[in-house]
Amino acid sequence: MTKLADNINPHIYEKGTEREITASDLDENVVDEIDEREIFDLIRNINDPEHPLTLEELRVVEESNISVDNKQNTVDVNFTPTIPHCSMATLIGLSIRVQLLRALPSRFKVTVKVAEGTHASEHAVNKQLADKERVAAALENNNLVQIINQCVAIK
Amino acid sequence: MSKLELLQTLNGHKGIVWNVSWHPLGNIFASCGEDKTIKLWSKEGQDWTIKTVLVDGHQRTIREVAWSPCGNFLASASFDATTAIWDKKSGQFECNATLEGHENEVKSVAWSPSGQLLATCGRDKSVWVWEVTGDDEYECEAVLNAHNQDVKKVVWHPTMDLLASASYDNSVKLYKEDKVDSDWSCVATLQSHESTVWSLAFDKTGERLATCSDDKTVKIWKEYKVDNQEGVIVTERESTWKCVCTLSGYHTRCIYDISWCHQTGLIATACGDDIIRIFREAEDSDPNAPTFELICTKLEAHPQDVNCVTWNPSGNKELISSSDNGEIKIWKFEE
C-alpha cells in the first residue's frame, strides 16, 4: 500500500528566475564570495520526498531564509515545511544538509533548521538535524542515503 | 603566558576521527573513526607513527576506543551495534571477544578502575554493564534504562565502581551496584544542561564531575556525601550531586568532549568552533562555588570541529585532539 502524502494538495508557487550574471562575475580579478543566492541555487532544485516538485516550487526554501557569513564561515538555512505536521521535515532537512555538506568547502559550519513556528515538533527536528553524530549514523544507512540521493538528484 | 604548542599533526585516518585513547602508560595511543579502522600509535625517536592498524573488526563507524587499566586490552564501540575486545595474547592484536546486545549504534565504552567491569551505551537509550568472567568471556550484569533518549557517553569514577552517563535527554545519571542484592540502579540524576550532554570527566578524587554540552556550557558538579558538613540535604542514604559552577560565554558552538587531567587539574575542551580551550581552577577557589579561569584558547586548533581531547595520563601535559578532517594533533601545554 502506498502511503498518502501528508499534504495531498500543496500550494505550488512559480519558480524564480536564474541568477543574473553581472560583469563583475566574469571579472577574474574580483573575488566571488559564496552568497545567499549561491546557497539557494544549490538547494532550490532538491526534490520534495512526496511530490514531483522542488523545494523552491513548494516554497520550502527561500533565498530570504538563508544567511551566509564568510568571515565566521557559517551558513544558516531555515526551511518551511508545507504543513506544521509534515512527517517529512527531518528528511527534507537532512537532504538540505547533505547537499550543502557535499557542495560547500569544509570550512563552512552548516546549520539547517525548521523556520520558527512552522512545525509542531520544531525543537525535536532541529535538535536531531544539529546532532552530527546522528547525521553521521544516518548517512551510513544505505536505504536512507538512496532516498536522500533521489531528493538531491537533478531531474 | 600559557600556550598549547603543536608537537605533531598526524594524518592517518580518512574522514571523521571520533576518538583517541591513551594507553595507561602514556606511550601508546589508539584512534578510531569513520573509516572503520583502529590505529595504534607510538613514538619512534621524536615522531609518533602508526604501529598497527586493526581492520575488519567493525562494519560501520567506530565511535570510541578504550584501553583497559592494565593496558592489555582495547575495547572499541561501533555504530554496527557491537563492542569488540582486542588483545595481543597471540603476539599481535586480535579481536577475541565481541559484545552484542545493543539494538543499534554503540556510542561509548569504558573500563571500570579494577578492569573487572565494562560499560557501554548507545542510541537504544540503554547503558549496559558487563563483567569480565574469564579469558575472553564477558557477561551482561545489568541493562539500565534510566535515560529517555540516546546515551552519548559512559565514564567510570577513578577509584570506585560508580558509573556516569551523559545523554541526548540533557541529563547525566550515576549508577552503582547495591551490594546486598547485587542489582545495579540509577542513584542520581544531574539536571541543569539545556541540551544534549556530550561528554563528562571526573577529577582525580572522583568527588567532582565536569560535563560539556550542546548548550555551549561546561558545568562542574560536586558530590555532597551523606555526612556532609555543608548541610546539603541528601535522600535515601545516597550522595547528592550539585552543580556548583557553570562556565558559559566561552564556547560558541557545541562542546563535544572534555578532559580533566588527574595530575595537573587542568580541564581541556573540544568544541565545534574548531577551538581547544584550557581552564584552571583559581587558587582562592571556594569548594562550594569554585572559580575556573580560561587560561588558554587555541584558535583554529583544527580546520573543522574538534571531536575529542585527552590528556596524557602520565601528567606530562601532552594533549591529543582529533577532528572531522582525519587529523589528529599532539600538543604540549606550556606555562
CSV table of C-alpha atoms in Angstrom, one decimal:
chain,number,residue,atom,x,y,z
A,1,MET,CA,0.0,0.0,0.0
A,2,THR,CA,1.4,3.4,-0.9
A,3,LYS,CA,1.2,5.9,1.9
A,4,LEU,CA,-0.7,9.0,1.1
A,5,ALA,CA,1.3,12.2,1.3
A,6,ASP,CA,0.9,14.2,4.4
A,7,ASN,CA,-0.2,17.2,2.4
A,8,ILE,CA,-2.0,15.9,-0.6
A,9,ASN,CA,-2.7,19.2,-2.2
A,10,PRO,CA,0.1,21.6,-1.5
A,11,HIS,CA,0.2,25.1,-2.9
A,12,ILE,CA,2.6,25.4,-5.8
A,13,TYR,CA,4.5,28.6,-6.4
A,14,GLU,CA,6.2,29.8,-9.5
A,15,LYS,CA,10.0,29.2,-9.9
A,16,GLY,CA,12.2,32.3,-9.7
A,17,THR,CA,14.5,33.4,-12.5
A,18,GLU,CA,18.0,32.3,-12.9
A,19,ARG,CA,20.8,34.3,-11.3
A,20,GLU,CA,21.8,37.2,-13.4
A,21,ILE,CA,25.4,37.2,-14.4
A,22,THR,CA,26.9,40.6,-13.9
A,23,ALA,CA,30.1,42.0,-15.3
A,24,SER,CA,32.0,41.5,-12.0
A,25,ASP,CA,31.0,37.8,-12.0
A,26,LEU,CA,33.1,37.4,-15.2
A,27,ASP,CA,36.0,39.5,-13.9
A,28,GLU,CA,38.7,37.2,-12.8
A,29,ASN,CA,40.1,39.9,-10.5
A,30,VAL,CA,37.0,40.1,-8.4
A,31,VAL,CA,36.7,37.5,-5.6
A,32,ASP,CA,33.2,35.9,-5.8
A,33,GLU,CA,32.3,35.2,-2.2
A,34,ILE,CA,29.7,32.5,-1.6
A,35,ASP,CA,26.5,34.3,-1.1
A,36,GLU,CA,22.8,33.6,-0.2
A,37,ARG,CA,21.9,33.3,-3.8
A,38,GLU,CA,24.6,30.7,-4.4
A,39,ILE,CA,23.3,28.6,-1.5
A,40,PHE,CA,19.7,29.0,-2.7
A,41,ASP,CA,20.8,27.8,-6.2
A,42,LEU,CA,22.4,24.7,-4.5
A,43,ILE,CA,19.2,23.7,-2.7
A,44,ARG,CA,16.3,25.1,-4.8
A,45,ASN,CA,16.1,22.1,-7.1
A,46,ILE,CA,16.1,19.5,-4.3
A,47,ASN,CA,13.0,17.3,-4.9
A,48,ASP,CA,10.3,17.1,-2.3
A,49,PRO,CA,10.2,13.5,-1.0
A,50,GLU,CA,6.4,13.3,-1.5
A,51,HIS,CA,5.6,15.4,-4.6
A,52,PRO,CA,7.2,15.7,-8.1
A,53,LEU,CA,8.0,19.2,-7.1
A,54,THR,CA,11.1,21.1,-6.0
A,55,LEU,CA,11.6,22.7,-2.6
A,56,GLU,CA,11.5,26.1,-4.4
A,57,GLU,CA,8.1,25.3,-6.0
A,58,LEU,CA,6.7,24.4,-2.6
A,59,ARG,CA,8.4,27.5,-1.1
A,60,VAL,CA,10.0,25.2,1.5
A,61,VAL,CA,13.3,27.1,0.8
A,62,GLU,CA,13.5,30.8,0.0
A,63,GLU,CA,16.5,33.0,-0.5
A,64,SER,CA,15.4,35.3,2.3
A,65,ASN,CA,15.6,32.4,4.8
A,66,ILE,CA,19.3,31.8,4.1
A,67,SER,CA,22.2,33.7,5.7
A,68,VAL,CA,25.9,33.4,4.9
A,69,ASP,CA,28.8,34.8,6.9
A,70,ASN,CA,32.1,34.4,5.0
A,71,LYS,CA,34.1,35.7,8.0
A,72,GLN,CA,32.7,33.3,10.5
A,73,ASN,CA,32.3,30.6,7.9
A,74,THR,CA,28.7,29.9,8.7
A,75,VAL,CA,25.7,29.1,6.5
A,76,ASP,CA,22.3,29.1,8.1
A,77,VAL,CA,19.3,27.7,6.3
A,78,ASN,CA,15.8,27.9,7.7
A,79,PHE,CA,13.2,25.9,5.8
A,80,THR,CA,9.4,25.9,5.9
A,81,PRO,CA,7.5,22.6,5.9
A,82,THR,CA,4.3,23.0,3.8
A,83,ILE,CA,2.2,21.9,6.8
A,84,PRO,CA,3.0,22.0,10.6
A,85,HIS,CA,2.7,18.2,11.0
A,86,CYS,CA,4.8,17.3,8.0
A,87,SER,CA,6.4,13.9,8.8
A,88,MET,CA,9.0,14.5,6.2
A,89,ALA,CA,10.5,17.6,7.9
A,90,THR,CA,13.6,15.7,9.2
A,91,LEU,CA,14.2,14.0,5.8
A,92,ILE,CA,13.9,17.4,4.0
A,93,GLY,CA,16.3,19.0,6.5
A,94,LEU,CA,18.7,16.1,6.1
A,95,SER,CA,18.6,16.4,2.3
A,96,ILE,CA,19.4,20.1,2.5
A,97,ARG,CA,22.2,19.4,5.0
A,98,VAL,CA,23.7,16.6,2.8
A,99,GLN,CA,23.5,18.7,-0.3
A,100,LEU,CA,25.4,21.5,1.4
A,101,LEU,CA,27.9,19.2,3.0
A,102,ARG,CA,28.7,17.8,-0.4
A,103,ALA,CA,28.8,21.1,-2.3
A,104,LEU,CA,30.4,23.6,0.1
A,105,PRO,CA,34.1,23.9,1.2
A,106,SER,CA,34.6,22.1,4.5
A,107,ARG,CA,35.4,25.4,6.3
A,108,PHE,CA,31.7,26.2,6.5
A,109,LYS,CA,29.6,25.3,9.5
A,110,VAL,CA,26.2,24.5,8.1
A,111,THR,CA,23.1,24.9,10.3
A,112,VAL,CA,19.7,23.7,8.9
A,113,LYS,CA,16.6,24.4,10.9
A,114,VAL,CA,12.9,24.5,10.6
A,115,ALA,CA,11.8,28.2,10.4
A,116,GLU,CA,10.5,29.3,13.7
A,117,GLY,CA,6.8,28.5,14.3
A,118,THR,CA,6.3,26.4,11.2
A,119,HIS,CA,6.4,22.9,12.6
A,120,ALA,CA,4.7,21.2,15.5
A,121,SER,CA,7.9,19.4,16.6
A,122,GLU,CA,10.2,22.2,15.6
A,123,HIS,CA,12.5,21.8,18.6
A,124,ALA,CA,12.9,18.0,18.2
A,125,VAL,CA,13.5,18.2,14.5
A,126,ASN,CA,16.1,21.0,14.9
A,127,LYS,CA,17.9,19.1,17.7
A,128,GLN,CA,18.1,16.0,15.5
A,129,LEU,CA,19.4,17.9,12.5
A,130,ALA,CA,22.0,19.6,14.6
A,131,ASP,CA,23.4,16.4,16.1
A,132,LYS,CA,26.3,15.5,13.9
A,133,GLU,CA,26.7,12.0,15.4
A,134,ARG,CA,23.1,11.2,14.5
A,135,VAL,CA,23.6,12.6,11.0
A,136,ALA,CA,26.8,10.6,10.5
A,137,ALA,CA,25.0,7.4,11.6
A,138,ALA,CA,22.0,8.2,9.4
A,139,LEU,CA,24.4,8.6,6.4
A,140,GLU,CA,25.7,5.0,6.9
A,141,ASN,CA,22.2,3.7,6.4
A,142,ASN,CA,22.1,2.7,2.7
A,143,ASN,CA,18.3,2.9,2.3
A,144,LEU,CA,18.2,6.4,3.7
A,145,VAL,CA,21.1,7.5,1.6
A,146,GLN,CA,19.3,6.2,-1.5
A,147,ILE,CA,16.2,8.3,-0.6
A,148,ILE,CA,18.3,11.4,0.0
A,149,ASN,CA,20.2,10.9,-3.3
A,150,GLN,CA,16.8,10.7,-5.1
A,151,CYS,CA,15.9,14.0,-3.4
A,152,VAL,CA,19.1,15.8,-4.3
A,153,ALA,CA,19.4,14.3,-7.8
A,154,ILE,CA,18.7,16.9,-10.5
A,155,LYS,CA,15.7,15.8,-12.6
B,1,MET,CA,51.6,33.4,29.2
B,2,SER,CA,50.4,29.8,28.8
B,3,LYS,CA,50.0,28.2,25.4
B,4,LEU,CA,49.4,25.0,23.5
B,5,GLU,CA,52.5,24.1,21.4
B,6,LEU,CA,51.8,21.9,18.4
B,7,LEU,CA,54.2,18.9,18.5
B,8,GLN,CA,52.9,16.9,15.6
B,9,THR,CA,50.0,16.6,13.1
B,10,LEU,CA,49.0,13.0,12.2
B,11,ASN,CA,47.1,12.2,9.0
B,12,GLY,CA,46.4,8.5,9.1
B,13,HIS,CA,42.7,8.4,9.0
B,14,LYS,CA,40.2,9.0,6.2
B,15,GLY,CA,37.1,11.0,7.3
B,16,ILE,CA,36.0,11.9,10.8
B,17,VAL,CA,38.3,10.9,13.7
B,18,TRP,CA,35.9,10.5,16.5
B,19,ASN,CA,38.1,9.4,19.4
B,20,VAL,CA,41.6,8.8,20.7
B,21,SER,CA,42.5,6.9,23.8
B,22,TRP,CA,45.9,6.9,25.7
B,23,HIS,CA,47.4,3.7,26.9
B,24,PRO,CA,47.6,3.9,30.7
B,25,LEU,CA,51.4,4.3,30.5
B,26,GLY,CA,51.0,7.3,28.1
B,27,ASN,CA,53.5,5.9,25.5
B,28,ILE,CA,50.9,4.5,23.0
B,29,PHE,CA,47.5,5.7,21.9
B,30,ALA,CA,44.7,4.3,19.8
B,31,SER,CA,42.5,6.2,17.4
B,32,CYS,CA,39.3,5.4,15.5
B,33,GLY,CA,36.6,6.9,13.3
B,34,GLU,CA,34.5,6.9,10.2
B,35,ASP,CA,37.0,4.8,8.2
B,36,LYS,CA,36.2,1.7,10.4
B,37,THR,CA,39.8,1.2,11.4
B,38,ILE,CA,41.6,1.5,14.7
B,39,LYS,CA,45.2,2.7,14.6
B,40,LEU,CA,47.8,2.3,17.3
B,41,TRP,CA,50.4,4.9,17.5
B,42,SER,CA,53.7,5.1,19.4
B,43,LYS,CA,56.8,7.2,19.3
B,44,GLU,CA,59.8,6.4,17.1
B,45,GLY,CA,62.5,8.8,18.1
B,46,GLN,CA,60.8,12.2,18.2
B,47,ASP,CA,57.9,11.2,16.0
B,48,TRP,CA,54.6,9.5,16.6
B,49,THR,CA,54.0,6.8,13.9
B,50,ILE,CA,51.3,4.2,13.2
B,51,LYS,CA,52.5,0.8,14.6
B,52,THR,CA,49.4,-1.3,14.0
B,53,VAL,CA,46.2,-0.9,12.1
B,54,LEU,CA,43.2,-3.0,13.2
B,55,VAL,CA,40.7,-3.6,10.4
B,56,ASP,CA,37.7,-5.9,9.9
B,57,GLY,CA,36.6,-5.6,13.5
B,58,HIS,CA,33.5,-3.5,12.6
B,59,GLN,CA,31.1,-3.0,9.7
B,60,ARG,CA,30.4,0.7,10.5
B,61,THR,CA,32.0,3.8,12.1
B,62,ILE,CA,34.0,3.1,15.2
B,63,ARG,CA,32.9,5.7,17.7
B,64,GLU,CA,35.1,5.1,20.7
B,65,VAL,CA,38.1,3.1,21.8
B,66,ALA,CA,39.2,2.5,25.4
B,67,TRP,CA,42.3,0.8,26.9
B,68,SER,CA,41.8,-1.4,30.0
B,69,PRO,CA,43.6,-0.2,33.2
B,70,CYS,CA,46.1,-3.0,32.9
B,71,GLY,CA,46.9,-1.9,29.3
B,72,ASN,CA,46.5,-5.4,27.8
B,73,PHE,CA,43.0,-4.9,26.3
B,74,LEU,CA,41.5,-2.5,24.0
B,75,ALA,CA,37.7,-2.1,23.6
B,76,SER,CA,36.0,-0.5,20.6
B,77,ALA,CA,32.4,0.7,20.3
B,78,SER,CA,30.8,0.9,16.9
B,79,PHE,CA,27.7,2.1,15.1
B,80,ASP,CA,27.4,-1.5,13.9
B,81,ALA,CA,25.8,-2.3,17.4
B,82,THR,CA,28.8,-4.3,18.7
B,83,THR,CA,31.7,-3.7,21.1
B,84,ALA,CA,34.9,-5.5,20.2
B,85,ILE,CA,37.6,-6.5,22.7
B,86,TRP,CA,41.2,-6.7,21.3
B,87,ASP,CA,44.3,-8.2,22.9
B,88,LYS,CA,47.7,-9.4,21.8
B,89,LYS,CA,47.9,-12.7,23.8
B,90,SER,CA,48.8,-14.4,20.5
B,91,GLY,CA,51.6,-11.9,19.8
B,92,GLN,CA,49.7,-9.5,17.7
B,93,PHE,CA,46.4,-7.6,18.3
B,94,GLU,CA,43.3,-9.6,17.5
B,95,CYS,CA,39.6,-9.3,18.3
B,96,ASN,CA,39.0,-12.1,20.8
B,97,ALA,CA,35.5,-11.2,22.0
B,98,THR,CA,32.5,-9.3,20.7
B,99,LEU,CA,29.9,-7.9,23.0
B,100,GLU,CA,26.4,-8.0,21.4
B,101,GLY,CA,23.2,-6.7,22.8
B,102,HIS,CA,22.6,-3.1,21.9
B,103,GLU,CA,19.9,-2.7,19.3
B,104,ASN,CA,21.8,-0.2,17.2
B,105,GLU,CA,24.7,2.3,17.4
B,106,VAL,CA,27.1,1.8,20.4
B,107,LYS,CA,28.5,5.3,21.2
B,108,SER,CA,30.8,4.8,24.1
B,109,VAL,CA,32.7,2.1,26.1
B,110,ALA,CA,34.6,2.4,29.4
B,111,TRP,CA,36.5,0.1,31.7
B,112,SER,CA,36.0,0.3,35.5
B,113,PRO,CA,39.1,1.1,37.5
B,114,SER,CA,39.6,-2.5,38.5
B,115,GLY,CA,39.3,-3.7,34.9
B,116,GLN,CA,36.7,-6.2,36.0
B,117,LEU,CA,33.7,-4.3,34.6
B,118,LEU,CA,32.9,-2.7,31.3
B,119,ALA,CA,30.2,-0.2,30.5
B,120,THR,CA,28.6,0.5,27.0
B,121,CYS,CA,25.8,2.8,25.9
B,122,GLY,CA,24.1,3.8,22.7
B,123,ARG,CA,21.2,5.0,20.6
B,124,ASP,CA,18.8,2.4,22.1
B,125,LYS,CA,18.8,4.7,25.2
B,126,SER,CA,20.4,2.0,27.4
B,127,VAL,CA,23.5,1.6,29.5
B,128,TRP,CA,25.0,-1.9,29.8
B,129,VAL,CA,27.3,-3.2,32.5
B,130,TRP,CA,29.4,-6.2,31.6
B,131,GLU,CA,31.5,-8.3,33.9
B,132,VAL,CA,34.8,-9.9,32.8
B,133,THR,CA,34.1,-13.5,33.8
B,134,GLY,CA,37.1,-15.3,32.4
B,135,ASP,CA,39.5,-15.4,29.4
B,136,ASP,CA,37.7,-13.6,26.6
B,137,GLU,CA,34.4,-14.1,28.5
B,138,TYR,CA,32.1,-11.3,29.3
B,139,GLU,CA,28.7,-11.5,30.9
B,140,CYS,CA,26.0,-8.8,30.9
B,141,GLU,CA,25.5,-7.7,34.6
B,142,ALA,CA,22.8,-5.1,34.0
B,143,VAL,CA,20.9,-3.2,31.4
B,144,LEU,CA,20.0,0.2,32.7
B,145,ASN,CA,17.2,2.1,31.1
B,146,ALA,CA,17.2,5.3,33.0
B,147,HIS,CA,17.6,7.8,30.1
B,148,ASN,CA,14.8,8.5,27.8
B,149,GLN,CA,17.0,9.4,24.8
B,150,ASP,CA,20.2,8.1,23.3
B,151,VAL,CA,23.1,7.9,25.6
B,152,LYS,CA,26.3,9.6,24.3
B,153,LYS,CA,29.0,8.7,26.8
B,154,VAL,CA,29.8,6.5,29.8
B,155,VAL,CA,32.7,7.2,32.2
B,156,TRP,CA,33.7,5.4,35.5
B,157,HIS,CA,34.7,7.0,38.8
B,158,PRO,CA,38.5,6.9,39.0
B,159,THR,CA,38.7,4.6,42.0
B,160,MET,CA,35.2,3.1,42.7
B,161,ASP,CA,32.6,1.2,40.7
B,162,LEU,CA,30.4,4.3,40.2
B,163,LEU,CA,29.3,4.8,36.6
B,164,ALA,CA,28.2,8.1,35.0
B,165,SER,CA,26.4,8.5,31.7
B,166,ALA,CA,25.6,11.6,29.5
B,167,SER,CA,22.6,11.8,27.2
B,168,TYR,CA,20.7,13.5,24.4
B,169,ASP,CA,17.9,13.9,27.1
B,170,ASN,CA,20.1,16.7,28.6
B,171,SER,CA,20.8,14.8,31.8
B,172,VAL,CA,23.6,12.9,33.4
B,173,LYS,CA,22.9,9.8,35.5
B,174,LEU,CA,25.0,8.0,38.1
B,175,TYR,CA,24.7,4.2,38.8
B,176,LYS,CA,26.1,1.8,41.3
B,177,GLU,CA,25.5,-1.8,42.4
B,178,ASP,CA,23.6,-2.5,45.6
B,179,LYS,CA,25.9,-4.8,47.5
B,180,VAL,CA,23.0,-6.6,49.2
B,181,ASP,CA,21.2,-7.9,46.1
B,182,SER,CA,23.9,-7.1,43.5
B,183,ASP,CA,21.4,-5.1,41.5
B,184,TRP,CA,22.6,-2.1,39.5
B,185,SER,CA,20.4,1.1,39.7
B,186,CYS,CA,20.5,4.8,39.0
B,187,VAL,CA,21.4,6.6,42.2
B,188,ALA,CA,21.5,10.2,41.0
B,189,THR,CA,20.2,12.4,38.1
B,190,LEU,CA,22.1,15.6,37.3
B,191,GLN,CA,19.9,18.1,35.6
B,192,SER,CA,20.8,21.6,34.6
B,193,HIS,CA,22.1,21.4,31.0
B,194,GLU,CA,19.7,22.8,28.4
B,195,SER,CA,20.7,20.5,25.5
B,196,THR,CA,22.5,17.2,24.8
B,197,VAL,CA,25.3,16.4,27.2
B,198,TRP,CA,28.1,15.1,25.0
B,199,SER,CA,30.8,14.1,27.5
B,200,LEU,CA,31.9,14.1,31.1
B,201,ALA,CA,35.1,13.7,33.2
B,202,PHE,CA,35.7,13.1,36.9
B,203,ASP,CA,38.5,14.9,38.7
B,204,LYS,CA,41.2,12.8,40.4
B,205,THR,CA,39.2,12.5,43.6
B,206,GLY,CA,36.1,11.4,41.9
B,207,GLU,CA,34.2,13.8,44.1
B,208,ARG,CA,33.7,16.3,41.2
B,209,LEU,CA,32.4,15.8,37.7
B,210,ALA,CA,32.8,18.2,34.7
B,211,THR,CA,30.2,17.9,31.9
B,212,CYS,CA,30.0,19.6,28.5
B,213,SER,CA,27.0,20.2,26.3
B,214,ASP,CA,25.4,21.3,23.1
B,215,ASP,CA,24.1,24.3,25.2
B,216,LYS,CA,27.7,25.7,24.9
B,217,THR,CA,28.4,25.4,28.6
B,218,VAL,CA,30.6,23.4,30.9
B,219,LYS,CA,29.3,22.5,34.3
B,220,ILE,CA,31.1,21.4,37.4
B,221,TRP,CA,29.3,19.1,39.8
B,222,LYS,CA,30.3,18.4,43.4
B,223,GLU,CA,29.4,15.4,45.5
B,224,TYR,CA,27.8,16.0,48.9
B,225,LYS,CA,28.1,12.8,50.9
B,226,VAL,CA,25.6,11.7,53.5
B,227,ASP,CA,27.6,13.2,56.3
B,228,ASN,CA,28.4,16.5,54.6
B,229,GLN,CA,29.3,19.5,56.8
B,230,GLU,CA,27.7,22.0,54.4
B,231,GLY,CA,24.2,20.9,55.4
B,232,VAL,CA,23.2,19.8,51.9
B,233,ILE,CA,20.2,17.6,52.2
B,234,VAL,CA,20.7,14.0,51.0
B,235,THR,CA,18.0,11.4,50.4
B,236,GLU,CA,17.9,7.7,50.8
B,237,ARG,CA,21.4,7.5,52.1
B,238,GLU,CA,22.9,8.4,48.7
B,239,SER,CA,25.2,11.4,47.9
B,240,THR,CA,23.7,14.4,46.4
B,241,TRP,CA,25.4,16.0,43.3
B,242,LYS,CA,25.0,19.7,42.9
B,243,CYS,CA,26.1,21.9,40.0
B,244,VAL,CA,28.5,24.3,41.7
B,245,CYS,CA,29.9,26.2,38.7
B,246,THR,CA,28.8,26.9,35.1
B,247,LEU,CA,31.3,28.1,32.5
B,248,SER,CA,29.2,30.0,29.9
B,249,GLY,CA,30.1,32.6,27.4
B,250,TYR,CA,33.4,30.9,26.4
B,251,HIS,CA,32.3,28.4,23.7
B,252,THR,CA,30.5,29.5,20.6
B,253,ARG,CA,29.2,26.1,19.4
B,254,CYS,CA,28.5,22.6,20.7
B,255,ILE,CA,31.2,21.2,23.1
B,256,TYR,CA,31.9,17.6,22.1
B,257,ASP,CA,34.5,16.5,24.7
B,258,ILE,CA,36.1,17.4,28.0
B,259,SER,CA,39.2,16.0,29.7
B,260,TRP,CA,40.2,16.7,33.3
B,261,CYS,CA,43.9,15.9,33.9
B,262,HIS,CA,44.3,14.0,37.2
B,263,GLN,CA,47.9,15.2,37.7
B,264,THR,CA,47.7,18.9,36.8
B,265,GLY,CA,44.0,19.6,37.4
B,266,LEU,CA,43.7,21.3,34.0
B,267,ILE,CA,40.5,21.0,32.1
B,268,ALA,CA,40.6,20.9,28.3
B,269,THR,CA,37.5,21.2,26.0
B,270,ALA,CA,36.9,20.2,22.3
B,271,CYS,CA,34.5,22.5,20.6
B,272,GLY,CA,32.6,22.6,17.3
B,273,ASP,CA,34.0,26.1,16.8
B,274,ASP,CA,37.4,24.4,16.0
B,275,ILE,CA,38.9,25.7,19.2
B,276,ILE,CA,40.6,23.9,22.1
B,277,ARG,CA,40.3,25.8,25.5
B,278,ILE,CA,42.1,25.1,28.7
B,279,PHE,CA,40.7,26.1,32.1
B,280,ARG,CA,42.3,26.1,35.5
B,281,GLU,CA,40.8,26.4,39.0
B,282,ALA,CA,41.6,29.7,40.7
B,283,GLU,CA,43.9,29.4,43.7
B,284,ASP,CA,41.4,31.0,46.1
B,285,SER,CA,38.5,29.0,44.6
B,286,ASP,CA,35.7,28.3,47.1
B,287,PRO,CA,35.0,24.5,47.1
B,288,ASN,CA,31.2,25.1,47.2
B,289,ALA,CA,31.3,27.7,44.4
B,290,PRO,CA,34.6,27.1,42.6
B,291,THR,CA,36.0,29.6,40.1
B,292,PHE,CA,37.7,28.3,36.9
B,293,GLU,CA,39.7,30.6,34.7
B,294,LEU,CA,40.2,30.3,30.9
B,295,ILE,CA,44.0,30.3,30.6
B,296,CYS,CA,44.5,29.2,27.0
B,297,THR,CA,42.5,29.5,23.8
B,298,LYS,CA,43.9,27.7,20.8
B,299,LEU,CA,42.1,29.2,17.8
B,300,GLU,CA,41.8,27.1,14.6
B,301,ALA,CA,43.3,24.1,16.5
B,302,HIS,CA,41.8,22.1,13.6
B,303,PRO,CA,40.2,23.3,10.3
B,304,GLN,CA,37.0,21.6,11.3
B,305,ASP,CA,35.1,20.6,14.6
B,306,VAL,CA,37.3,19.3,17.4
B,307,ASN,CA,35.7,16.0,18.4
B,308,CYS,CA,38.0,14.7,21.2
B,309,VAL,CA,40.6,15.9,23.6
B,310,THR,CA,42.5,13.8,26.1
B,311,TRP,CA,45.4,14.5,28.5
B,312,ASN,CA,48.3,12.1,28.6
B,313,PRO,CA,47.7,10.0,31.8
B,314,SER,CA,51.4,10.3,32.8
B,315,GLY,CA,50.9,14.0,33.6
B,316,ASN,CA,53.5,15.3,31.1
B,317,LYS,CA,50.9,17.9,29.8
B,318,GLU,CA,50.6,16.3,26.4
B,319,LEU,CA,47.2,16.6,24.9
B,320,ILE,CA,45.8,14.8,21.9
B,321,SER,CA,42.9,16.2,19.8
B,322,SER,CA,41.1,14.9,16.7
B,323,SER,CA,38.9,16.4,14.1
B,324,ASP,CA,36.4,15.8,11.2
B,325,ASN,CA,39.0,16.1,8.5
B,326,GLY,CA,41.0,13.0,9.5
B,327,GLU,CA,43.5,14.9,11.6
B,328,ILE,CA,45.0,14.0,15.0
B,329,LYS,CA,47.2,16.6,16.7
B,330,ILE,CA,49.6,16.2,19.6
B,331,TRP,CA,50.0,19.3,21.7
B,332,LYS,CA,52.1,20.3,24.7
B,333,PHE,CA,50.8,22.7,27.3
B,334,GLU,CA,53.3,25.2,28.4
B,335,GLU,CA,53.1,27.9,31.0
